[in-house]
XYZ file of N, CA and C in Angstrom:
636
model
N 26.017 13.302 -3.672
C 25.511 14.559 -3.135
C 25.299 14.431 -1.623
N 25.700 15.594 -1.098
C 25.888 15.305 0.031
C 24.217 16.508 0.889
N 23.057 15.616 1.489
C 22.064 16.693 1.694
C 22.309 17.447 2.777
N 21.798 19.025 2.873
C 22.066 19.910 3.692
C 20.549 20.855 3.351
N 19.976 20.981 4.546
C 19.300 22.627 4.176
C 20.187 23.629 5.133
N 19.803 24.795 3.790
C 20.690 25.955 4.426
C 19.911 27.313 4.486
N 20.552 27.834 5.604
C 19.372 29.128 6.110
C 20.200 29.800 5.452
N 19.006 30.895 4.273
C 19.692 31.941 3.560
C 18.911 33.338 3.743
N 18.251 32.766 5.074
C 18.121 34.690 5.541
C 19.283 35.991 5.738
N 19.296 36.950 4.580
C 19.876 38.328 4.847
C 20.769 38.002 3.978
N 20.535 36.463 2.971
C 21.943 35.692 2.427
C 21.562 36.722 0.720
N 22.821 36.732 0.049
C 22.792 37.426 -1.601
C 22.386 36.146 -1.929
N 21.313 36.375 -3.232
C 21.056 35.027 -4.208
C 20.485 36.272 -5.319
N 21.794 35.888 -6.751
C 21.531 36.322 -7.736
C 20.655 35.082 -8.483
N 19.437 35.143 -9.898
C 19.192 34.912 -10.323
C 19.355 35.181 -11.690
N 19.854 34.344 -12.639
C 20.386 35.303 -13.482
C 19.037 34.550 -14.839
N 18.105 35.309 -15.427
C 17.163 34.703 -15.814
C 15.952 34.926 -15.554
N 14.782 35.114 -16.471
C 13.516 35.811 -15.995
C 12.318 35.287 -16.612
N 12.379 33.343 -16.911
C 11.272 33.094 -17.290
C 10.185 32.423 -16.648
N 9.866 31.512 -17.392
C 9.273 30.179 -16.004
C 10.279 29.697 -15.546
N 11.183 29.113 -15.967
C 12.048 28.430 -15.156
C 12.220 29.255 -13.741
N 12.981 30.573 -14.217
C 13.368 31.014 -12.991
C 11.816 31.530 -12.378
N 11.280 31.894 -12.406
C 9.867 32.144 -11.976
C 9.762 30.951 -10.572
N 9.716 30.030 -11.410
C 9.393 28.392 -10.171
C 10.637 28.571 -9.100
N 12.179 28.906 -9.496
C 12.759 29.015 -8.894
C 12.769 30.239 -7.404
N 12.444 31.519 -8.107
C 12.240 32.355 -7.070
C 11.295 32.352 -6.517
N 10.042 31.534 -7.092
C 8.692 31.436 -5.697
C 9.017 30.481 -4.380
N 10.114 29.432 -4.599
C 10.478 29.202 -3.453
C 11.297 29.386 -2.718
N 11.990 30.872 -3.145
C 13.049 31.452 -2.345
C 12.412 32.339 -1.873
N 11.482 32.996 -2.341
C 10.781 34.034 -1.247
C 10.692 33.886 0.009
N 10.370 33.024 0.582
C 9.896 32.565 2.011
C 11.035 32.537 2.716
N 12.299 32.286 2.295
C 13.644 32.246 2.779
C 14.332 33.715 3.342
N 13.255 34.770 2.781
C 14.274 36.334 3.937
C 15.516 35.958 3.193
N 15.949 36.234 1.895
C 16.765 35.989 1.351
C 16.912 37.345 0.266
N 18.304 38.075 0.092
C 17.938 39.157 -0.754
C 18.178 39.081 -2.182
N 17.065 38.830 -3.031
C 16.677 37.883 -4.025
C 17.421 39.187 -5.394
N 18.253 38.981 -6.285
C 18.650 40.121 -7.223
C 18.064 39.310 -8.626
N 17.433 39.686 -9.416
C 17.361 38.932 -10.302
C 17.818 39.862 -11.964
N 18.610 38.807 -12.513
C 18.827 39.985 -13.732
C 18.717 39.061 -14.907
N 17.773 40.060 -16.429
C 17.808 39.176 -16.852
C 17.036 40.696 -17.969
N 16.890 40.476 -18.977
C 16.452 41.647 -20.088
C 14.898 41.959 -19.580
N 14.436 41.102 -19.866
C 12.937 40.615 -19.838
C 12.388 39.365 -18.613
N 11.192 39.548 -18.033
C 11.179 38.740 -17.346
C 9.366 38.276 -16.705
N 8.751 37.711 -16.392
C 7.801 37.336 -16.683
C 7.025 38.630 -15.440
N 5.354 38.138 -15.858
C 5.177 39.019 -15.022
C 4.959 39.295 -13.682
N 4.999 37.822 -13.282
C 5.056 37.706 -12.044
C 6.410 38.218 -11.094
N 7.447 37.903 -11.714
C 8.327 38.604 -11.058
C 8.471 40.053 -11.192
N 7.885 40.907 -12.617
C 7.538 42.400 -11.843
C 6.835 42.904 -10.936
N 5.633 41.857 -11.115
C 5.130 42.356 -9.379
C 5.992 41.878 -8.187
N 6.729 41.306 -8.210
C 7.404 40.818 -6.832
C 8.636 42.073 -6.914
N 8.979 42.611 -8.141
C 9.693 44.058 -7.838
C 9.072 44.897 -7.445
N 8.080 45.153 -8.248
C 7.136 46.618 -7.562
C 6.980 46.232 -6.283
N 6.850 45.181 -5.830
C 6.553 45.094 -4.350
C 7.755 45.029 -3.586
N 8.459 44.942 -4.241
C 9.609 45.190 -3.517
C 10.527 43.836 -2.424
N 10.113 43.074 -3.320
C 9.772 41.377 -2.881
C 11.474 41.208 -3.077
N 11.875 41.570 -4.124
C 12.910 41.446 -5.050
C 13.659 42.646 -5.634
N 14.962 42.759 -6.342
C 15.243 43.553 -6.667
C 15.428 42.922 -8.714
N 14.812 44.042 -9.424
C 14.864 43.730 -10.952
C 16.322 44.094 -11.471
N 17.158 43.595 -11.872
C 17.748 44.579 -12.991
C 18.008 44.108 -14.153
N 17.463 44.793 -15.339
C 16.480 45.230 -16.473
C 17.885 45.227 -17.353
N 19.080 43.979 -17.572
C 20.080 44.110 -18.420
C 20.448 42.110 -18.318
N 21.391 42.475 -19.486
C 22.124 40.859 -19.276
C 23.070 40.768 -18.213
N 22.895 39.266 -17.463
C 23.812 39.389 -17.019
C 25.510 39.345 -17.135
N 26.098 40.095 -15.828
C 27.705 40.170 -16.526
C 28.546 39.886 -14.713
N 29.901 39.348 -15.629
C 30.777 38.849 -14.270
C 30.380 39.370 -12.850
N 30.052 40.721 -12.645
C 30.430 41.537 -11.684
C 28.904 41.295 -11.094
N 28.180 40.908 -11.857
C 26.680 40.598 -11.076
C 26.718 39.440 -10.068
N 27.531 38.833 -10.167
C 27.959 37.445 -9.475
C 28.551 37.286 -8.308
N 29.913 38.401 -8.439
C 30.735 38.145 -7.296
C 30.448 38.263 -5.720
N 29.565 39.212 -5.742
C 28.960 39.108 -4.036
C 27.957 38.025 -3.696
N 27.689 37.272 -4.712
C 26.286 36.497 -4.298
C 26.930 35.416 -3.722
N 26.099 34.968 -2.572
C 26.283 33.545 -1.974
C 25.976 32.717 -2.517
N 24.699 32.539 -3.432
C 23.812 31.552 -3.791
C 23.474 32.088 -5.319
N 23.931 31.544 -6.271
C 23.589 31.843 -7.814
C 23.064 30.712 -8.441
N 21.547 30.725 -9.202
C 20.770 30.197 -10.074
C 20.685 30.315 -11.400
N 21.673 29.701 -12.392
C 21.106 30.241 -13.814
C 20.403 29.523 -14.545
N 19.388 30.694 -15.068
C 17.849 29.797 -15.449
C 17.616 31.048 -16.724
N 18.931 31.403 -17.247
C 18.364 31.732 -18.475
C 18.014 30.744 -19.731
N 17.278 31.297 -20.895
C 16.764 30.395 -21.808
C 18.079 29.978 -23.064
N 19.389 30.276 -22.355
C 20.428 30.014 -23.046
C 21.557 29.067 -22.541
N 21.663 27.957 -23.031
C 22.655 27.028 -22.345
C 24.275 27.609 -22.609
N 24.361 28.314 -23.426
C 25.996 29.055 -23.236
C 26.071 30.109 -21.793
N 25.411 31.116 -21.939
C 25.020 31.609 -20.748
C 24.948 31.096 -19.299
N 24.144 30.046 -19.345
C 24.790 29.212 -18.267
C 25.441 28.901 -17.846
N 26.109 28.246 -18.828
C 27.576 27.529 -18.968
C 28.467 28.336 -18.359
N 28.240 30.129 -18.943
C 29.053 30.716 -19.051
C 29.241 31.121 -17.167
N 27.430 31.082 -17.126
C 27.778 31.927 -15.520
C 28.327 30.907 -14.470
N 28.153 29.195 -14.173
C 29.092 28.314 -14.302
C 30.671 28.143 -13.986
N 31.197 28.982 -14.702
C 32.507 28.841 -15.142
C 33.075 30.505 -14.425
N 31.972 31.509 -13.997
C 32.094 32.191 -13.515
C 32.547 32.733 -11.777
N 31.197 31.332 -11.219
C 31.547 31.295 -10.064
C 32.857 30.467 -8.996
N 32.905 31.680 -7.982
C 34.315 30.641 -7.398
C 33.942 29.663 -7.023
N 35.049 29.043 -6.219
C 34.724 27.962 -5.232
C 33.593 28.156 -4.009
N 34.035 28.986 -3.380
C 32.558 29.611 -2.263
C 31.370 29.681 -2.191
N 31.264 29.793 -3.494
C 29.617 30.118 -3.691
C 28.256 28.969 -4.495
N 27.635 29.149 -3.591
C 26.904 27.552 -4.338
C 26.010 27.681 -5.460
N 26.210 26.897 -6.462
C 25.669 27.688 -7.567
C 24.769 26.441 -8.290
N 23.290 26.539 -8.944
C 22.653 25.523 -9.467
C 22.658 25.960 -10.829
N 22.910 25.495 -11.642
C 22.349 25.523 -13.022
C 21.408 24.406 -13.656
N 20.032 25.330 -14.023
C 19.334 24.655 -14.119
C 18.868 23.767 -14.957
N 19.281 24.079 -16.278
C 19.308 23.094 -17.418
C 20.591 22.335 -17.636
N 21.228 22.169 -16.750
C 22.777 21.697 -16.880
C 23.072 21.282 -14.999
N 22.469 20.607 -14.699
C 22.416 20.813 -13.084
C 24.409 19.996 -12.792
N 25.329 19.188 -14.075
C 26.246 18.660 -13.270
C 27.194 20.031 -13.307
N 26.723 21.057 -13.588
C 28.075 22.362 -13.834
C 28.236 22.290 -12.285
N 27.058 22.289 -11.619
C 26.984 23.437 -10.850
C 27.059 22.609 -9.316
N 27.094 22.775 -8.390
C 27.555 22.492 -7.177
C 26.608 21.998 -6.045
N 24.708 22.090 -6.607
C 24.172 21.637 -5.331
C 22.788 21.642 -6.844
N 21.847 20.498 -6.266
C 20.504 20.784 -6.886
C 19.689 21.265 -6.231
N 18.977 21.289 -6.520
C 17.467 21.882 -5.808
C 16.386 20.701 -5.946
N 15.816 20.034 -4.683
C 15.133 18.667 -4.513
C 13.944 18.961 -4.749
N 12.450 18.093 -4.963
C 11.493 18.677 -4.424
C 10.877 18.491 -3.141
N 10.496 19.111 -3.004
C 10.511 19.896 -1.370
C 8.714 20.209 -1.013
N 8.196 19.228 0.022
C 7.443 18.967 0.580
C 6.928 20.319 1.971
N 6.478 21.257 2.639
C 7.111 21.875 3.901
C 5.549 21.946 4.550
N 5.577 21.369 5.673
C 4.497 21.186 6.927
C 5.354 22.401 7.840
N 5.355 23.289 7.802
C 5.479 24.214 8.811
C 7.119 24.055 8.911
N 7.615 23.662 10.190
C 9.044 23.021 10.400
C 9.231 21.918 9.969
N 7.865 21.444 9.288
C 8.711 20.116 8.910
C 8.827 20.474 7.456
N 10.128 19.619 7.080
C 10.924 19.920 5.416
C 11.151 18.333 4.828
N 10.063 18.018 4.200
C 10.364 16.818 3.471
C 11.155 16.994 1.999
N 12.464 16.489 1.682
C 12.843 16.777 0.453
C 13.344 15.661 -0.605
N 13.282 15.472 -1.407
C 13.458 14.261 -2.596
C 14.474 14.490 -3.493
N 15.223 13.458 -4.019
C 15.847 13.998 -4.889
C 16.606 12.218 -5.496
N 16.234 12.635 -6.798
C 16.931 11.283 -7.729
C 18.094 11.680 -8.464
N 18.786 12.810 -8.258
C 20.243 13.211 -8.389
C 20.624 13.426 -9.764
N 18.927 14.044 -10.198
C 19.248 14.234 -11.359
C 18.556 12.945 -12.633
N 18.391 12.178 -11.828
C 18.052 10.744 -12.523
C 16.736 10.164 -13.349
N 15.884 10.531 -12.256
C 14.143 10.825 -12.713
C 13.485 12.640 -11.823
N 13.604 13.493 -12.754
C 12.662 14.356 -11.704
C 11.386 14.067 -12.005
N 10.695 12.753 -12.899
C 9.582 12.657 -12.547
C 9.205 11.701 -11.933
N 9.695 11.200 -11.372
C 9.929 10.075 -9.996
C 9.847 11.072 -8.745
N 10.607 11.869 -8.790
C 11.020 12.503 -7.315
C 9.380 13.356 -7.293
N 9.364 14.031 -8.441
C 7.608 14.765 -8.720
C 6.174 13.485 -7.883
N 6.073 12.134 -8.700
C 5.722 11.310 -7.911
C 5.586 11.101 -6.382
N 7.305 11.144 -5.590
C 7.365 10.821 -4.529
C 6.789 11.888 -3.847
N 6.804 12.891 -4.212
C 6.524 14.301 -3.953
C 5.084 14.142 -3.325
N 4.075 14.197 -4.372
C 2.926 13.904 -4.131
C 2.587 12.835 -2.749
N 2.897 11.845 -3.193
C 3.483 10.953 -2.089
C 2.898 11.435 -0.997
N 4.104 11.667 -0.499
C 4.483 12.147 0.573
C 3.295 13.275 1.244
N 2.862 14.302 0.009
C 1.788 15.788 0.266
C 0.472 14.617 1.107
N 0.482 13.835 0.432
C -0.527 13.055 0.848
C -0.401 12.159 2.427
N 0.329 11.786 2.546
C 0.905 10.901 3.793
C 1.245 11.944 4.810
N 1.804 13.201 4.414
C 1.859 14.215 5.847
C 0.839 15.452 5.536
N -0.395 15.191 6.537
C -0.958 16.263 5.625
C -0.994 17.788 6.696
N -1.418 19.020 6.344
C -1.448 20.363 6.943
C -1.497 20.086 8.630
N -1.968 19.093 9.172
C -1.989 18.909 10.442
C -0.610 18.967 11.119
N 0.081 18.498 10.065
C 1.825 18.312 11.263
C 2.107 19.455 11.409
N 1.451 20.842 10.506
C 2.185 21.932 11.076
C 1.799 22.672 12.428
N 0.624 22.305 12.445
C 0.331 22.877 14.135
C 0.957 21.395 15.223
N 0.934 20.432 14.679
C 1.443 19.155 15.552
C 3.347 19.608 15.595
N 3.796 19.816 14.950
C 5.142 20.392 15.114
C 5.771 21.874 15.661
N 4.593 22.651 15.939
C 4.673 24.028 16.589
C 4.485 23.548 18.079
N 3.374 22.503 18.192
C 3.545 22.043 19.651
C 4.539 21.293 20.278
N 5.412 20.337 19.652
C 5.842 19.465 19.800
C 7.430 20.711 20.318
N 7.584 21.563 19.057
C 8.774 22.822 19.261
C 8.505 23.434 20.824
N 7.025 23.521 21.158
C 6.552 24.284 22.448
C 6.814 23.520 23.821
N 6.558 22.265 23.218
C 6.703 21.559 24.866
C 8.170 21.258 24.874
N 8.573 21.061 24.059
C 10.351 20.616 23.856
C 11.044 21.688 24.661
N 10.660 22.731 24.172
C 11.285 24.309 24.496
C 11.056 23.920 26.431
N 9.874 24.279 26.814
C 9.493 23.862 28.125
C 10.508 22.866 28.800
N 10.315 21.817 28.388
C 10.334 20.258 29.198
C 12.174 20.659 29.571
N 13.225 20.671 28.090
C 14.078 20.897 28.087
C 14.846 22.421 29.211
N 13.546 23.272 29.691
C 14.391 24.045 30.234
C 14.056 24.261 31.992
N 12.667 23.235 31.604
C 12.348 23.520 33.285
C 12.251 21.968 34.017
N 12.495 20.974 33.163
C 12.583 20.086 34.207
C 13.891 18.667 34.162
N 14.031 18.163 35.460
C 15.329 17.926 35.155
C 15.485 16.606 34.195
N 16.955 16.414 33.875
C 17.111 15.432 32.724
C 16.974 13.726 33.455
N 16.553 14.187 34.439
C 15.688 12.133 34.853
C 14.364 12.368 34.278
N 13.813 13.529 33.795
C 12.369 13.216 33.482
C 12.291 13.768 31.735
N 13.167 13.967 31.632
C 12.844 15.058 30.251
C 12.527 13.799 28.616
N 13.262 12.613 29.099
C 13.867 11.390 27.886
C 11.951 11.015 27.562
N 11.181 10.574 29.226
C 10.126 10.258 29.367
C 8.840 11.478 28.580
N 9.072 12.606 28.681
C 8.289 13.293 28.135
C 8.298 13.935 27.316
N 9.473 13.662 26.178
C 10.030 13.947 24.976
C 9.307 13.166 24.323
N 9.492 11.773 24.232
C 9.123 10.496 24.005
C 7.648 10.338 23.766
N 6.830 10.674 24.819
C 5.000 10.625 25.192
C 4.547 12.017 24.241
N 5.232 13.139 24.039
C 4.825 14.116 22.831
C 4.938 12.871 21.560
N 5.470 12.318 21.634
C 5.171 11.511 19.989
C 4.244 10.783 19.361
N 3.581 10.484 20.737
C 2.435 10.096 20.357
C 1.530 10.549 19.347
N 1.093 9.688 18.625
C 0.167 9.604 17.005
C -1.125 10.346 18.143
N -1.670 9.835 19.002
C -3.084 10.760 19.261
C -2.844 12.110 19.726
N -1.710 12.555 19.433
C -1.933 14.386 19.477
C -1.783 15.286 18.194
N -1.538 13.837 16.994
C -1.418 14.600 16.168
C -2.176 15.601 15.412
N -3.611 14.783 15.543
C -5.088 15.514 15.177
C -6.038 15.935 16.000
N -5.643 16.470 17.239
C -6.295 16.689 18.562
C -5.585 18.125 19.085
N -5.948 18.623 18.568
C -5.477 20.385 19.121
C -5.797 20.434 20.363
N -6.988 19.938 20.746
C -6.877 20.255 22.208
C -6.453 19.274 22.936
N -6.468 18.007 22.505
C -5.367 17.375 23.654
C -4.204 18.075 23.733
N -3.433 18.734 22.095
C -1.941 19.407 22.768
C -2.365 20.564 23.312
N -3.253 21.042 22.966
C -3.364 22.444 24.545
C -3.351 22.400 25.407
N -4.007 21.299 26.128
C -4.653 20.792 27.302
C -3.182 20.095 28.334
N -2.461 19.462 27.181
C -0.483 18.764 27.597
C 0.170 20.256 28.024
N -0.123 20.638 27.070
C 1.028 21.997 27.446
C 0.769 23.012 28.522
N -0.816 23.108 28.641
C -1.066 24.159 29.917
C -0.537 23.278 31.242
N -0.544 21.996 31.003
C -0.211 21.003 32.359
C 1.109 21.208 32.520
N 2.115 21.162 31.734
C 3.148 21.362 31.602
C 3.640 22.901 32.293
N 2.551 23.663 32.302
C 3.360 24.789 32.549
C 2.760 25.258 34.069
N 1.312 24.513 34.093
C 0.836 24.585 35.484
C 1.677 23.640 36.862
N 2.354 22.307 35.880
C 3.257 21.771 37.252
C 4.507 22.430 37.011
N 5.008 23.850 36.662
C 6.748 24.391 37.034
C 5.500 25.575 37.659
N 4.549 25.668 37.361
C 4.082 27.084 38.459
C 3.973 26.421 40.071
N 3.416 25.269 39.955
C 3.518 24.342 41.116
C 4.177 23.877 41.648
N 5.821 23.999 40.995
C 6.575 23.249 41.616
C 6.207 22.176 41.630
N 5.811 21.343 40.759
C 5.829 19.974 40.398
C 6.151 19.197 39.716
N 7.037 19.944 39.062
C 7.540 18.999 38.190
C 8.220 17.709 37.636
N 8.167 17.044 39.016
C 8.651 15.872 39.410
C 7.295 14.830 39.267
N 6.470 15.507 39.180
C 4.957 14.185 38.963
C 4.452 14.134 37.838
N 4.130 12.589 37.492
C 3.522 12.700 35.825
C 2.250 13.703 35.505
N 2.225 13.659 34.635
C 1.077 14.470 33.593
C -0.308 13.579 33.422
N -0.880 14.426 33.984
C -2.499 13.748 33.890
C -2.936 13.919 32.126
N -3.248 12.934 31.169
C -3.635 13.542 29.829
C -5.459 13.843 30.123
């Protein structure tokens, strides 16, 4: 398996399936700005509220060939392994497709997936142990905790900066000094970096180090 994350904002992702399975599946496609179709007879109730809200689109039948062909991204997570199989055998080459009780039909898995803001930690035993990768999972929740996501909004902020206002003899040096472990839990030391940062290009200084 070859890993990739892929941006599926404005992207088709049929779901074909409406229980828990797919339930777990579409709570982490929400966040993706992704236009989520899900079809399936019946379907739990959480995903009718994500129709009424308009989160999602329902449609209230089995699925059939023609539900498929525009989607970029197809999940089948009905409670029927022919069905699967069937939707499987449906999709072309183009389109990336997981099946979830049968994950070798289908063309990509779904890892578990760790997310600090921009940061995307993801696992995957290829099918081998998902309760190993569940394990590492935890892991990991524990070893990076809610802090990296404001430590990685800054790190995006001064990058953005450094990279556009000062020149590349100084940029390697202050790429480098953002990495530092003591800004990771210090909000205001990174406030305090970044207003400096923006007070020496108002100064025209950007040629002199940074007072921390």
């Amino acid at each position: 398996m070859y890993p990739i994350h892929v941006n599926l904002s404005g992207k088709t992702v049929v779901v074909a399936g409406g229980g828990i399975v797919a339930y777990r599946k579409i709570k982490d496609l929400l966040n993706e700005e992704a236009k989520i179709t899900v079809i399936s007879p019946t379907v739990v109730n959480e995903i009718q509220q994500w129709h009424a809200e308009k989160k999602l689109t329902w449609i209230e039948e089995e699925v059939k060939r023609e539900d498929l062909e525009k989607a970029f991204l197809i999940i089948a997570a009905t409670n029927s392994k022919e069905v699967n199989s069937w939707i499987a055998e449906q999709a072309n080459s183009k389109q990336l497709v997981n099946i979830a009780d049968q994950p070798h039909l289908g063309n990509f898995i779904v890892p578990s997936v760790v997310k600090r803001g921009k940061l995307i930690l993801s696992v995957s035993t290829s099918g081998a142990s998902p309760s190993l990768s569940k394990s590492i999972k935890k892991e990991l929740q524990q070893k990076y905790s809610e802090d990296y996501e404001t430590y990685l909004d800054f790190l995006f902020q001064c990058r953005s900066i450094i990279k556009k206002e000062y020149t590349e003899k100084y940029r390697k040096d202050l790429l480098t000094k953002l990495t530092d472990r003591s800004f990771l839990y210090d909000v205001e030391k990174q406030r305090s970096y970044k207003q400096e940062l923006v007070k020496k290009i108002d100064r025209k200084l950007v040629n002199e180090p940074i007072n921390e």
